[in-house]
């Protein structure tokens, strides 16, 4: 089964590799495309949606653009498996929740996924560990071009690519970077960063995109504007601001290590202690504790702990992963017990 | 030096021995006495206070009522040493703070201490680990009788023993029991117990008596009335109510173990985890964490940990003990660091 296979690796987004991976979790480029001759998703009936899905799925499989494609027909997938895909950032929450014919093609290593019949007919996503926007952009373009060879994308000479939501019209591109910014939160400089970012028309979101809260000090920075700029300009716009934020976070960490090292160590060791000791732990709490521990490992304060262990815990302590690992559906309070047990086991074993 | 000698043992009050020692930390009987022919302390000048102290000290040393007497002249004692005596419950905070000639005679094992020139000329205290009020009362009476053989106590046939504060007139006796009641706090039944206790004219106080807060879920139950009752009646009055409270606490612990065991384990293990992990820890926090851990050990939830270790940590993590152990005066923030280090060392070594 594809889901059990996915479960065996940490995938791409939290691999902890790539440039600036201590602070930049992942870089993502997403393109929204729609087919000429089909209405937008919300206007379609079920048959039309099915035909649309079939057409795109076939093209993906025939073209070979998605390496070692694993295709998931989401109507056939169980709720828990769909949630697993969300937690791995392979599909969106909206795609998980929808009730019409839809699917996702996942490439090997999970760096590439193509959602069919999400808000748009096609949502192509390239996700790379660390700060690799340029690579992600290049790869997204390549796949987009290959897909377009066999599909007729809705395009207006004036407006560019047409999309279901006007905010995506034009390039249909959203570029985003997931950052881990615990020191900016602790030093209370995070708000200043957000204000600066929004002034240049970038958006700040939580762990799972639009409408979600920042969990574990993870923040997603992305472009707001898709129209009137080239794809390159958009990518460059986001790409240029990231090093500044990364440097702010680095400086905040240095400040904490310099002026207030013991208080920082206290916070980090307490977080580690909680993860090792608790018998009941919510997802929110584990994200927060893991966040401090992640920074602690990168600062050399927890030399006994491997960063891979921490990155894995972020991924596997999420609700769907936890239930898949346990081969059982669990309600939230059962999960909180299982989560604590799982984390304890990993930390007390894999020191 | 007597203080270094004291520092080597945990003394009597937190020894963790005696009947019902899981819940009853210690039993205490205190008698207030004043000398005929001397004014009360507040009315005396320094010379008179000195003469009063000399007279009583001599009588104590000559009579041999205090076994292996170690006498501390508090005017000569350093501030840190005086605080050490308070933390061991051998003198009161008021006795520590006063600025006139005064002292304390301490018996071997710290079960017996006689304060001279506290609020009254003599404050005789018998302190026993666990629930041993009857023994403590018997011993206090014996010593009182022997002291009176060589000293003329101020006594009125109508009122009984005369004391500086009217609330002590009569028997001059205060009987108190220190209880460890974490489960009643967790289950929120503690207020009901206090209300019941105050209805029968008993007082509830914190760890260091009058005006202090309950720290680490330690509560001191004592008589309010000293007049119009015999010493036996007073002792019996307190003695009778304690088993009821002890049973309430036991039942609350059983309830928690039955209905909510995992939540209790979570709380206890988190407390243990904090003590093992923190780099900075206040006295209040350590008392609270140790309190949960103490209950955990008694409930068999922390089998790797010895109760002696926990009882010692309660004593030695207090400010003066910590500074004496470190041979250095420290401000509160230095102490918080030292405390965390000390507790970690003990827990990670002496599992």
PDB file of N, CA and C in Angstrom, chain B residues 27 34 52 67 77 95 127 135 206 238 243 271 275 284-285 302 316 337:
ATOM      1  N   UNK B  27       4.912  15.975  63.919  1.00  0.00           N
ATOM      2  CA  UNK B  27       4.029  16.395  65.005  1.00  0.00           C
ATOM      3  C   UNK B  27       4.841  17.294  65.922  1.00  0.00           C
ATOM      4  N   UNK B  34       7.204  31.999  80.738  1.00  0.00           N
ATOM      5  CA  UNK B  34       7.915  33.235  81.074  1.00  0.00           C
ATOM      6  C   UNK B  34       8.364  33.177  82.521  1.00  0.00           C
ATOM      7  N   UNK B  52      18.108  37.608  81.423  1.00  0.00           N
ATOM      8  CA  UNK B  52      17.056  36.596  81.264  1.00  0.00           C
ATOM      9  C   UNK B  52      17.592  35.410  80.466  1.00  0.00           C
ATOM     10  N   UNK B  67      19.021  16.781  75.733  1.00  0.00           N
ATOM     11  CA  UNK B  67      20.106  15.820  75.560  1.00  0.00           C
ATOM     12  C   UNK B  67      21.160  16.329  74.576  1.00  0.00           C
ATOM     13  N   UNK B  77      25.428  34.519  65.717  1.00  0.00           N
ATOM     14  CA  UNK B  77      25.284  33.651  64.539  1.00  0.00           C
ATOM     15  C   UNK B  77      25.130  34.491  63.271  1.00  0.00           C
ATOM     16  N   UNK B  95      12.227  34.738  65.644  1.00  0.00           N
ATOM     17  CA  UNK B  95      13.433  34.544  66.446  1.00  0.00           C
ATOM     18  C   UNK B  95      14.678  34.811  65.597  1.00  0.00           C
ATOM     19  N   UNK B 127       9.547  18.185  68.410  1.00  0.00           N
ATOM     20  CA  UNK B 127       9.153  17.922  67.021  1.00  0.00           C
ATOM     21  C   UNK B 127       9.460  16.466  66.715  1.00  0.00           C
ATOM     22  N   UNK B 135       3.493  11.166  72.063  1.00  0.00           N
ATOM     23  CA  UNK B 135       4.907  11.095  72.441  1.00  0.00           C
ATOM     24  C   UNK B 135       5.510  12.480  72.610  1.00  0.00           C
ATOM     25  N   UNK B 206       0.683  27.663  56.706  1.00  0.00           N
ATOM     26  CA  UNK B 206       1.646  27.161  55.725  1.00  0.00           C
ATOM     27  C   UNK B 206       2.868  26.533  56.361  1.00  0.00           C
ATOM     28  N   UNK B 238      -6.548  18.073  68.730  1.00  0.00           N
ATOM     29  CA  UNK B 238      -5.822  18.013  67.456  1.00  0.00           C
ATOM     30  C   UNK B 238      -5.636  16.563  67.019  1.00  0.00           C
ATOM     31  N   UNK B 243      -6.451  11.800  61.994  1.00  0.00           N
ATOM     32  CA  UNK B 243      -6.744  10.565  61.229  1.00  0.00           C
ATOM     33  C   UNK B 243      -7.824  10.779  60.172  1.00  0.00           C
ATOM     34  N   UNK B 271       6.484  16.396  36.723  1.00  0.00           N
ATOM     35  CA  UNK B 271       7.188  17.052  37.830  1.00  0.00           C
ATOM     36  C   UNK B 271       8.596  16.474  37.958  1.00  0.00           C
ATOM     37  N   UNK B 275      12.229  18.428  37.360  1.00  0.00           N
ATOM     38  CA  UNK B 275      13.311  18.442  38.355  1.00  0.00           C
ATOM     39  C   UNK B 275      14.611  17.920  37.754  1.00  0.00           C
ATOM     40  N   UNK B 284       9.757  27.955  45.165  1.00  0.00           N
ATOM     41  CA  UNK B 284       8.335  27.609  45.069  1.00  0.00           C
ATOM     42  C   UNK B 284       8.110  26.468  44.087  1.00  0.00           C
ATOM     43  N   UNK B 285       8.740  26.579  42.934  1.00  0.00           N
ATOM     44  CA  UNK B 285       8.535  25.539  41.929  1.00  0.00           C
ATOM     45  C   UNK B 285       9.097  24.202  42.395  1.00  0.00           C
ATOM     46  N   UNK B 302       6.901   5.848  41.043  1.00  0.00           N
ATOM     47  CA  UNK B 302       8.290   6.168  40.674  1.00  0.00           C
ATOM     48  C   UNK B 302       9.213   5.184  41.397  1.00  0.00           C
ATOM     49  N   UNK B 316      17.205  20.331  51.509  1.00  0.00           N
ATOM     50  CA  UNK B 316      18.456  20.927  51.038  1.00  0.00           C
ATOM     51  C   UNK B 316      18.283  21.902  49.877  1.00  0.00           C
ATOM     52  N   UNK B 337      19.680  28.892  40.015  1.00  0.00           N
ATOM     53  CA  UNK B 337      20.560  28.106  39.148  1.00  0.00           C
ATOM     54  C   UNK B 337      21.195  26.957  39.941  1.00  0.00           C
TER      55      UNK B 337
END
